[in-house]
Coordinates of C-alpha atoms in Angstrom, one line a residue:
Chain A
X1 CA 76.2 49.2 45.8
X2 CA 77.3 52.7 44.4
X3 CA 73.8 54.9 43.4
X4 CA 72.9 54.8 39.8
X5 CA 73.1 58.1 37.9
X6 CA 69.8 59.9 37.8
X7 CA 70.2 59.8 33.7
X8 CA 70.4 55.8 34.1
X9 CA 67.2 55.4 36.1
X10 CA 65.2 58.2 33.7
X11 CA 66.2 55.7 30.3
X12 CA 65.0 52.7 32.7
X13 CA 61.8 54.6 33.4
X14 CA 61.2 55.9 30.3
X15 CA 61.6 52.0 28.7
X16 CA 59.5 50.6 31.3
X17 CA 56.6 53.1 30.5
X18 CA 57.1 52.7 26.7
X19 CA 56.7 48.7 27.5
X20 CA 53.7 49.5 29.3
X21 CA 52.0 51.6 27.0
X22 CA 52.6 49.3 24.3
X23 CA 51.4 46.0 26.4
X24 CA 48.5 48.0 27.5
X25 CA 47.0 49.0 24.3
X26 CA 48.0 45.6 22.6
X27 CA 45.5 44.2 25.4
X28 CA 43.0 46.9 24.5
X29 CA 42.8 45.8 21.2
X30 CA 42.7 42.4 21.9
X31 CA 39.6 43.2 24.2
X32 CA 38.1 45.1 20.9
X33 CA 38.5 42.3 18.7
X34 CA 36.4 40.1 21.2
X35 CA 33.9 42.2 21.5
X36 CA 33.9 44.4 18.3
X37 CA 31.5 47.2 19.1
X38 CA 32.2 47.1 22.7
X39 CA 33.9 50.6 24.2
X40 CA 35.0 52.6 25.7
X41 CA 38.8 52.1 26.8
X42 CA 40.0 53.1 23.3
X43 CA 37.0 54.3 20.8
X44 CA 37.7 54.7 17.4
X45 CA 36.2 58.4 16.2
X46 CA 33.8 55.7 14.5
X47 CA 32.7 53.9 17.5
X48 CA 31.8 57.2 19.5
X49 CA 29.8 58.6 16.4
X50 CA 28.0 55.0 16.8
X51 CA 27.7 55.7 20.3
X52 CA 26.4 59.3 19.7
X53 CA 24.0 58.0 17.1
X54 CA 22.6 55.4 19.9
X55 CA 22.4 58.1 22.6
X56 CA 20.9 60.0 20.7
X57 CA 17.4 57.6 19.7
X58 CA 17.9 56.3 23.2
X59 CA 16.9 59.8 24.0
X60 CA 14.5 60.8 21.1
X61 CA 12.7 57.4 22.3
X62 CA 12.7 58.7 26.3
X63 CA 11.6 61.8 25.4
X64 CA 8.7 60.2 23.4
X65 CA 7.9 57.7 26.1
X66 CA 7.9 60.7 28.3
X67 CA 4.9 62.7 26.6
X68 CA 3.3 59.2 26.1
X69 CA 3.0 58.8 30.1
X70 CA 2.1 62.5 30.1
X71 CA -0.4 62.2 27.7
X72 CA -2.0 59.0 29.3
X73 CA -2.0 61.0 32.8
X74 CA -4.0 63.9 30.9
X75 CA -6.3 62.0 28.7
X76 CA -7.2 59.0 30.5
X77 CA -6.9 59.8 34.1
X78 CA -7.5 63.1 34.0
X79 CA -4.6 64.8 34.9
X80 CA -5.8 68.5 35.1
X81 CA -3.5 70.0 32.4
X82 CA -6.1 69.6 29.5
X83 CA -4.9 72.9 28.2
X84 CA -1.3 72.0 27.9
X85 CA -2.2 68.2 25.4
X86 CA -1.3 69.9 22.4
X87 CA 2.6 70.5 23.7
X88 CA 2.9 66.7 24.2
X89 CA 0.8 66.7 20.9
X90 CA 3.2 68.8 18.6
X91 CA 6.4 67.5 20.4
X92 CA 5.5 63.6 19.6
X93 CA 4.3 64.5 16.3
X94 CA 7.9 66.3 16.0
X95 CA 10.2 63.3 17.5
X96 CA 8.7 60.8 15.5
X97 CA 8.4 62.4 12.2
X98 CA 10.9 60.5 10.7
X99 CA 11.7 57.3 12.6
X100 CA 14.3 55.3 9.9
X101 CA 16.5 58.6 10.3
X102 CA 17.6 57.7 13.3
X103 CA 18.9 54.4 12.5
X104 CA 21.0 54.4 9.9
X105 CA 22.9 51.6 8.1
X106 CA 25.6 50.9 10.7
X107 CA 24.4 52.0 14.1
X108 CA 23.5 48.8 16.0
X109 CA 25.7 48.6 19.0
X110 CA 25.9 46.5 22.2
X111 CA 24.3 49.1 24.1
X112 CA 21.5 49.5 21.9
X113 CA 18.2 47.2 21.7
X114 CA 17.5 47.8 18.5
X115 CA 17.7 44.6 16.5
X116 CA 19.7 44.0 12.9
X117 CA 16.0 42.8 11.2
X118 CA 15.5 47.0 11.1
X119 CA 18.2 46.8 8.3
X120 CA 17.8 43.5 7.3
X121 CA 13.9 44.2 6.5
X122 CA 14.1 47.6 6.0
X123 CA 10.7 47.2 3.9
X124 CA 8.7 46.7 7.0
X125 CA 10.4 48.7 8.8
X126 CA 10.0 51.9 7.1
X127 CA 5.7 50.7 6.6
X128 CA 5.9 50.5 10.6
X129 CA 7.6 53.8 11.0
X130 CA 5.2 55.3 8.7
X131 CA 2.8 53.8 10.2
X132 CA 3.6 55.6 13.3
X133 CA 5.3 58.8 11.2
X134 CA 1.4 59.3 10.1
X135 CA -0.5 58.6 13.4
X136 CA 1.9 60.6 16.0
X137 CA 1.1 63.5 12.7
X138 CA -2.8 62.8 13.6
X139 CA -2.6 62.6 17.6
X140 CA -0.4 66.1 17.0
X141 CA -3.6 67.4 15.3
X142 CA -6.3 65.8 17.4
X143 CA -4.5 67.4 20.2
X144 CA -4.8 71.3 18.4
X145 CA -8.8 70.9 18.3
X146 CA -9.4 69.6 21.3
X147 CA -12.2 66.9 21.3
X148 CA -11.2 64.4 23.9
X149 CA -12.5 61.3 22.1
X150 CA -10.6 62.2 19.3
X151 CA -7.8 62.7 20.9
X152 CA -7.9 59.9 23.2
X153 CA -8.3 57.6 20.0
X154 CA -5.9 59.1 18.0
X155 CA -3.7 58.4 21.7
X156 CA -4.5 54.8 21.7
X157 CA -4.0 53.9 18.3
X158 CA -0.4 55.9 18.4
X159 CA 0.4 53.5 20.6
X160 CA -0.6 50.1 19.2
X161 CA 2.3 51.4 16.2
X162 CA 4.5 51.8 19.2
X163 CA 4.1 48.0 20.3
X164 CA 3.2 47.1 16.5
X165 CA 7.2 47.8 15.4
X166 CA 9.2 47.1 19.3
X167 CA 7.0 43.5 19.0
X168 CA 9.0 43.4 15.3
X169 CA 12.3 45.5 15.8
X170 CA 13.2 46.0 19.4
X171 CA 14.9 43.4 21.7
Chain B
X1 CA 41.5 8.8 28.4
X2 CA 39.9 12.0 26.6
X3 CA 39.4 10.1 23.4
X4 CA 38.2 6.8 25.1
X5 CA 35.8 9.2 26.8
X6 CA 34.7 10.6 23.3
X7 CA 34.4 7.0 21.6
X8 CA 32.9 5.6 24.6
X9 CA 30.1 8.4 24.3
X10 CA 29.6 7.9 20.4
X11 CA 28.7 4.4 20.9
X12 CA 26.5 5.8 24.0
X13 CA 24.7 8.3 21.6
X14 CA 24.4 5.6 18.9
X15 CA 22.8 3.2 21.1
X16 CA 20.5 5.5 22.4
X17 CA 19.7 6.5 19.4
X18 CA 18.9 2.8 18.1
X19 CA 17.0 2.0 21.2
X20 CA 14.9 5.8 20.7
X21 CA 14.1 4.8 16.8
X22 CA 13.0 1.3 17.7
X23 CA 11.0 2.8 20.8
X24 CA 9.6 5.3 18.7
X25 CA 8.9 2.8 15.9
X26 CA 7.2 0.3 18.4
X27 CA 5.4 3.3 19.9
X28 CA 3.7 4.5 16.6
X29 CA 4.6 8.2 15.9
X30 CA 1.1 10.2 15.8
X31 CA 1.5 13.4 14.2
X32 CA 3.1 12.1 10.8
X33 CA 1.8 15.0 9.1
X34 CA 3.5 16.7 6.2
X35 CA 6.1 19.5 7.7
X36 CA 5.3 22.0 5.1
X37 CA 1.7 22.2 5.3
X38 CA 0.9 25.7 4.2
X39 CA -2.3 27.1 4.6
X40 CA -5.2 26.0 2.8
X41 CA -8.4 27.9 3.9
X42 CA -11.3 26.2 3.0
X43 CA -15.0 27.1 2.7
X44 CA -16.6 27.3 6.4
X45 CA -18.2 23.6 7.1
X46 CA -21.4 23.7 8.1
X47 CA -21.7 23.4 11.6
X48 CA -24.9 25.6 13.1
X49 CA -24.1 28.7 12.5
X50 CA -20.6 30.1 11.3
X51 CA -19.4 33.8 12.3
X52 CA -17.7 35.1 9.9
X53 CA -16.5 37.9 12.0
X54 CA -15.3 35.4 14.4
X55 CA -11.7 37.0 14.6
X56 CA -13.3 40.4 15.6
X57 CA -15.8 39.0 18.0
X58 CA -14.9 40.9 21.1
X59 CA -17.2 38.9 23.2
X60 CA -19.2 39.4 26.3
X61 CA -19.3 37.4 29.6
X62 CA -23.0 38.2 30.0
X63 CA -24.5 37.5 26.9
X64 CA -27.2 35.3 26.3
X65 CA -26.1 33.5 23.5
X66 CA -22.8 31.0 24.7
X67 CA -20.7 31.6 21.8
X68 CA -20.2 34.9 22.2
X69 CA -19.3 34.2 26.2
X70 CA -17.2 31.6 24.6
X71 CA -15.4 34.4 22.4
X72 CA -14.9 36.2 25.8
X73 CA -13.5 33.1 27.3
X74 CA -11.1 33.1 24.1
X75 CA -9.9 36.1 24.8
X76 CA -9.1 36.0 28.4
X77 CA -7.2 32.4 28.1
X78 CA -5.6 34.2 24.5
X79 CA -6.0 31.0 22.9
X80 CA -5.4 33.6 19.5
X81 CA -2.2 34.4 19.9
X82 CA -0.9 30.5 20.2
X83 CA -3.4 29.1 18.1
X84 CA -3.3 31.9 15.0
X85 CA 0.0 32.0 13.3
X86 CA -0.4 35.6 11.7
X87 CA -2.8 38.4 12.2
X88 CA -5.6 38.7 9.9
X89 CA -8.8 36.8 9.3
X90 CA -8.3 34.1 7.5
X91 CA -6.2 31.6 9.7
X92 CA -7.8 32.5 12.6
X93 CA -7.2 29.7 15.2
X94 CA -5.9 27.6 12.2
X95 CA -2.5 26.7 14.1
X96 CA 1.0 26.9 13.0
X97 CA 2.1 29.8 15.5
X98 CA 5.7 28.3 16.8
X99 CA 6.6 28.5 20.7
X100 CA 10.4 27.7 21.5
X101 CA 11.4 25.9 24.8
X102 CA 13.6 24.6 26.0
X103 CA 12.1 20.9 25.7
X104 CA 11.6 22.2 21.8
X105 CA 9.5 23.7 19.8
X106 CA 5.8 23.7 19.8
X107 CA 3.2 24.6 16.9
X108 CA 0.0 25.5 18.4
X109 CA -2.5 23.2 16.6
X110 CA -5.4 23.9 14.4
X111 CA -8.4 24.6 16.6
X112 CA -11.3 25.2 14.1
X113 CA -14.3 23.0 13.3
X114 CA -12.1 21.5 10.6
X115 CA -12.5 17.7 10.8
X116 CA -9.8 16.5 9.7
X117 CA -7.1 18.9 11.1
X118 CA -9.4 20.8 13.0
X119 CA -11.6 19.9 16.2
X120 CA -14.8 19.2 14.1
X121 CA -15.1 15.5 15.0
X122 CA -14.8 16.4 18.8
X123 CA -17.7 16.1 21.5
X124 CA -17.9 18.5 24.3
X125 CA -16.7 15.5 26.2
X126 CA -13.6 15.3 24.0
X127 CA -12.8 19.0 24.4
X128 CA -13.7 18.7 28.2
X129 CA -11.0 16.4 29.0
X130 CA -8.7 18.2 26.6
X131 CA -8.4 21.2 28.6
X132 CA -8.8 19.4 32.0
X133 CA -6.7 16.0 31.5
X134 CA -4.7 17.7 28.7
X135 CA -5.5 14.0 26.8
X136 CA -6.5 14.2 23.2
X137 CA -9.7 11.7 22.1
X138 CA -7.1 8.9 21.6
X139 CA -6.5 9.2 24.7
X140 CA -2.6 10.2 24.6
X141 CA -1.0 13.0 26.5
X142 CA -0.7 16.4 25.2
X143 CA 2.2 17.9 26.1
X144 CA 1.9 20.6 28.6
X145 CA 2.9 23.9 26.2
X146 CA -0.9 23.4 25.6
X147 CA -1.6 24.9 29.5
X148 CA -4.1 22.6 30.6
X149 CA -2.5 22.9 34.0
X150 CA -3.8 25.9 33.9
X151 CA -7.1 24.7 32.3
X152 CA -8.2 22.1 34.1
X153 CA -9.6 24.8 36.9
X154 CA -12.4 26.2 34.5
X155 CA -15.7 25.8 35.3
X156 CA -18.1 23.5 33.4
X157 CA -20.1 26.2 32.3
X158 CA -17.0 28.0 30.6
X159 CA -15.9 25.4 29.2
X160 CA -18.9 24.6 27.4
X161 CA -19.5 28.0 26.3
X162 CA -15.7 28.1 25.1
X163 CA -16.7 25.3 23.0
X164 CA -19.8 26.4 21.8
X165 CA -17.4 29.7 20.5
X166 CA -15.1 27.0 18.9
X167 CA -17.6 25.0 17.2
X168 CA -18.8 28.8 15.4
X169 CA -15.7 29.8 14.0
X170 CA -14.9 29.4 10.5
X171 CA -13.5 26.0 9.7
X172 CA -9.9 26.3 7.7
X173 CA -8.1 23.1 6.7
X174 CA -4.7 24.0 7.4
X175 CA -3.0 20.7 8.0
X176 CA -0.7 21.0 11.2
X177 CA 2.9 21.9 11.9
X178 CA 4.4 18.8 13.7
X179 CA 6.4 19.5 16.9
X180 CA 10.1 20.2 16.6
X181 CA 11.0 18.2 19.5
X182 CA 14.4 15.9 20.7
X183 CA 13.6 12.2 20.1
X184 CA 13.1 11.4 24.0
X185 CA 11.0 13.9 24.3
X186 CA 8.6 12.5 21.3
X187 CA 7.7 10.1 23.1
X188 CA 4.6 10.2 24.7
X189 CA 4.9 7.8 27.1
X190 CA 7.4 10.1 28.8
X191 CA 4.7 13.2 28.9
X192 CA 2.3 10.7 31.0
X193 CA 5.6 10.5 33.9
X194 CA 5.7 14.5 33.3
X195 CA 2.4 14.5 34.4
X196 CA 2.7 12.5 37.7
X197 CA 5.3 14.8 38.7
X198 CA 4.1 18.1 37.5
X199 CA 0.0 17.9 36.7
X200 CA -3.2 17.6 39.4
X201 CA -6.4 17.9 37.9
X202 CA -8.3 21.0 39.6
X203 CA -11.3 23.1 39.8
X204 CA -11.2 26.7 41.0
X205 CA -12.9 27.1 44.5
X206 CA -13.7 30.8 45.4
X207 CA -11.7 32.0 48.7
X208 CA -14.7 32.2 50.9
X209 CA -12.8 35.3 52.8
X210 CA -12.0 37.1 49.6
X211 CA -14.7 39.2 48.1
X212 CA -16.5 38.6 44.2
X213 CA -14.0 40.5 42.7
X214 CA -10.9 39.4 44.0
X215 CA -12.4 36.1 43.2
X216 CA -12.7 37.1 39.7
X217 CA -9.5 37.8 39.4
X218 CA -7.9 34.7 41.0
X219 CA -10.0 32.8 38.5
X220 CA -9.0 34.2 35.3
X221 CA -5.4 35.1 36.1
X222 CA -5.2 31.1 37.3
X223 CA -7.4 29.3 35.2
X224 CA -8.2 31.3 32.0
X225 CA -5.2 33.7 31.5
X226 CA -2.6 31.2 33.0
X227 CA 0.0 34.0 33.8
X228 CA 2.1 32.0 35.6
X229 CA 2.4 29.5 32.8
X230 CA 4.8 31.9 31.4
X231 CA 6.1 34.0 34.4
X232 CA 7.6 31.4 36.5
X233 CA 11.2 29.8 36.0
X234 CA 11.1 26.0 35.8
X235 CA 12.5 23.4 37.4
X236 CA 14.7 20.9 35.5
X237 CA 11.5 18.2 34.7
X238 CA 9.7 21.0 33.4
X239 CA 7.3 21.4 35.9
X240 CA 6.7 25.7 37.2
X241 CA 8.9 25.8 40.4
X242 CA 6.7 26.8 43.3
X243 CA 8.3 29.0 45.2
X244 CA 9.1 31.1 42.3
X245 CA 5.5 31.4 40.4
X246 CA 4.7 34.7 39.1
X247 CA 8.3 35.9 39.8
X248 CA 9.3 35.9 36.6
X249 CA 12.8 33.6 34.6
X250 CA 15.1 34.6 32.1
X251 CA 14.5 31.7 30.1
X252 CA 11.0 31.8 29.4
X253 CA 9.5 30.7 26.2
X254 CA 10.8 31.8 22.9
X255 CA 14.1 32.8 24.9
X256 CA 12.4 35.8 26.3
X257 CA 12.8 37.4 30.0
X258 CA 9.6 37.3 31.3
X259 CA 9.3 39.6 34.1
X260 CA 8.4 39.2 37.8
X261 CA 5.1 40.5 38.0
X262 CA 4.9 39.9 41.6
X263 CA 4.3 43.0 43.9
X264 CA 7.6 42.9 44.6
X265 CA 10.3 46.0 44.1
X266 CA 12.2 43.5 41.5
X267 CA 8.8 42.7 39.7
X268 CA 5.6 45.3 39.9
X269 CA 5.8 46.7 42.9
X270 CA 6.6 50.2 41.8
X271 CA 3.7 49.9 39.3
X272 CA 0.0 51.2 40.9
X273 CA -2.9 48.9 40.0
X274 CA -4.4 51.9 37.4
X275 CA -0.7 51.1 35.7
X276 CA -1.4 47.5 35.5
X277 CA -4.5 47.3 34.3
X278 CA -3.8 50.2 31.8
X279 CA -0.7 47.5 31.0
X280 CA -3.2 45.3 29.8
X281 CA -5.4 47.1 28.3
X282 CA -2.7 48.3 25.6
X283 CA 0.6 47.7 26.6
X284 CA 1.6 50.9 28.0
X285 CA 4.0 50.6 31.1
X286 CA 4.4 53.6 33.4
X287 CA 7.4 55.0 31.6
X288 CA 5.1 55.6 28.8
X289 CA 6.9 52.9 26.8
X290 CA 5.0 50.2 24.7
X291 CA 5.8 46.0 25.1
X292 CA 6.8 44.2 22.0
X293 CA 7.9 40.4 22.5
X294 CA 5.2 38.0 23.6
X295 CA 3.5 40.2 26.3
X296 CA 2.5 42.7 23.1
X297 CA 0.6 39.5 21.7
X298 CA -1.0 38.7 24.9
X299 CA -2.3 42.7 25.4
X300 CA -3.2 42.6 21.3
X301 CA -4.9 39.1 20.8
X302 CA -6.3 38.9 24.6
X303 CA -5.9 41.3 27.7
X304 CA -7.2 44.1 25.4
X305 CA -10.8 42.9 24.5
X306 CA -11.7 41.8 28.3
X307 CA -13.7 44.6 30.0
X308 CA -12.2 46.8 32.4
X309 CA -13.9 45.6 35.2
X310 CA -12.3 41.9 34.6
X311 CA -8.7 43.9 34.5
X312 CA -9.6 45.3 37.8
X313 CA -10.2 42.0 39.1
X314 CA -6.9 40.4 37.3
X315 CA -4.9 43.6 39.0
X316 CA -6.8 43.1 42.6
X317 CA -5.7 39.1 42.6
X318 CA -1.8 39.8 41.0
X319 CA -1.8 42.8 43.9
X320 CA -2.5 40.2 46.6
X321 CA 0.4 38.1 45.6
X322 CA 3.1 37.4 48.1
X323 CA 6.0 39.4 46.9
X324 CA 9.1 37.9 45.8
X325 CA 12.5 39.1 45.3
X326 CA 13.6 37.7 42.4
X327 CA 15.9 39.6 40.1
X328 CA 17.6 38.3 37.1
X329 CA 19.2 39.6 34.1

């Protein structure tokens, strides 16, 4: 057998990679249509904002959970760092002043827990978020003047919204 | 050969389906009650005296006066969150709240001193072998959603006082939600051979080398809070498999994961005590992050009016669990 010319087995590699290619991302998009909002081989600029939108409550909600525990530590079991409650105070009132922002018409994904009644009844899902909007606002305060009862109250009932709308709205 | 398969189960189906009506026919079907009862609160019967703040009755295990031990007792064995379909005062223990398992699903049933829907005809006797046969005054089987398994180890005197809290709430004449249940398993009959296999009547005995508060906690976590109803996986006849109680199933009820809360790195065992009992006393976790689902009911209705010492105990007994690994998704 005489050697091919070099040009001769460049087209054949060239074809077979074009073939590939093609095959490849047929199969990709046969794997999206199964599973529509499921990534990440080859996300649409739409699905990554969805997926930005979800990491970012995922992390609002972390954070919040985070000066929850913190709190908890201080207030109930009396972490010594009474003079530092009203950062966890002013941060939770801050991450939680407007809950429905952060899920907008559009943003449930397979990665997220939240679950479609938070669009489908956005009515009481806006009175929960308020509901916690208004008391994360009151534990911020408690936390500036510095009476532990209060504080711890305004703690605990914080909270119960917290459970109140993940009973309702969280997976 | 497929579609000789196919016919050949039609007729099956059909057959079955003959034999189940006439069964069911012959066998008399007992809770014909209207499926779209809605609520109808009615004026508190008089039976002694009615507490009108019955729904907010925190209760106290060392009162003096039995119903308010009884409205302890309610709260420990969270007879609210079955038995109350929404929030709120005025169908309080009134029924209707649905439970989906796999066997179907479950409405609990109206509880208050309503005699006609309610439990205002019952003795103490009646109620007695309610929660420790898990019969009905007819004498027919209840089906074991109600957790009389559980139940049946509660002492007289609780029970008494639990019924002394029953007979004291407002009476509301909500007529009951039947069961949502396949055919076979509407038979009642077939709950009496569920009961041979999966039911002994029982009494709790204090471990004699465990101390009062351990005790404590072995009683209500077994008898009164009934943990394991719900946090073990079951076995195909319904019954809580054994060597997997308290460690938790995918498929608990209402299709929810129920973890393993055994002290166990795949259940609790990264959790301190002080986490646990704070768990129950509102639902925090040590992440800081707040339970919805089922668990949020339990900690709202129940777990969260007990006193902290009965946490303790709860925490203590759950603590002295065998661990088990048992992870699932």
């Amino acid at each position: 057998m005489s050697p091919r010319p070099l040009s001769f087995i460049l087209a054949a590699a060239l074809v077979a990679s074009v073939v590939a290619a093609g095959f490849g991302a047929a199969e990709s998009r046969a794997a999206d249509d199964a599973t529509p909002v499921g990534l990440p081989a080859f996300a649409g600029v739409q699905d990554l904002e969805v997926e930005a939108l979800v990491d970012h409550r995922q992390g609002v909600m972390r954070a919040v959970s985070g000066h929850m525990a913190a709190s908890a530590a201080i207030l109930l079991d009396g972490a010594p760092f009474e003079d530092r409650i009203s950062v966890h105070g002013a941060a939770l009132a801050g991450l939680l002043a407007d809950v429905p922002s952060l899920f907008p018409e559009g943003s449930a994904h397979d990665e997220s827990d939240a679950r479609p009644e938070i669009w489908e009844d956005s009515g009481t899902f806006s009175e929960r978020a308020q509901d916690t909007e208004q008391r994360a606002a009151a534990f911020g305060e408690a936390t500036q003047g510095g009476n532990a009862m209060e504080m711890t109250q305004a703690f605990i009932s914080l909270g119960d919204s917290c459970g109140a709308c993940h009973d309702s709205f969280r997976f | 050969m497929a579609v000789g398969r196919g016919r050949g189960r039609v007729v099956l189906f059909l057959v079955l389906a003959l034999l189940g009506s006439v069964l069911l026919l012959a066998y008399g079907w007992e809770r014909s009650v209207a499926a779209d009862a809605g609520p109808n609160p009615s004026p508190p019967a008089a039976v002694g005296d009615t507490l009108v703040d019955a729904a907010e009755l925190r209760g106290d295990p060392g009162s003096e006066d039995p119903v308010v031990r009884g409205a302890y007792l309610a709260r420990a064995g969270n007879c609210i969150a079955c038995h109350t379909e929404e929030e709120g005062d005025e169908l309080f223990l009134a029924g209707g709240k649905p439970v989906e398992t796999p066997f179907g699903t479950f409405y609990g049933t109206n509880i208050t001193p309503d005699p006609e829907n309610g439990i205002g005809e019952w003795s103490e006797e009646d109620f007695v072998r309610a929660m420790r046969e898990g019969r009905a005054p007819d004498g027919s089987h209840y089906y074991p959603s109600f957790p009389y398994t559980a139940f049946s180890g509660m002492s007289d005197a609780d029970l008494s006082d639990l019924f002394a809290f029953l007979r004291a709430v407002p009476a509301i004449s909500r007529e009951n939600v039947p069961h949502d249940i396949p055919w076979y398993a509407g038979f009642r009959g077939g709950v009496g051979f569920w009961k041979m296999l999966n039911f002994e009547e029982w009494r709790f005995e204090p471990d004699p080398d465990r101390d009062e508060e351990w005790n404590r906690g072995a009683y209500l976590a077994r008898a009164v809070a009934h943990c394991s109803e719900c946090h073990s996986p079951r076995t195909r006849s319904g019954g809580i498999d054994e060597s997997f109680r308290y460690a938790g199933t995918a498929e608990g009820p209402d299709g929810e994961t129920m973890p393993n809360i055994t002290p166990h790195d795949t259940g609790i065992g990264d959790w301190s005590e002080r986490h646990f009992v704070r768990y129950l006393e509102f639902g925090m976790d040590p992440d800081g992050d707040f339970a919805g689902g089922s668990m949020a009911d339990v900690i709202r209705e129940g777990t969260g009016f007990l006193l902290d010492e009965d946490r303790v105990a709860i925490a203590r007994y759950i603590y002295s669990l065998d661990p088990i690994e048992h992870e699932f998704d």
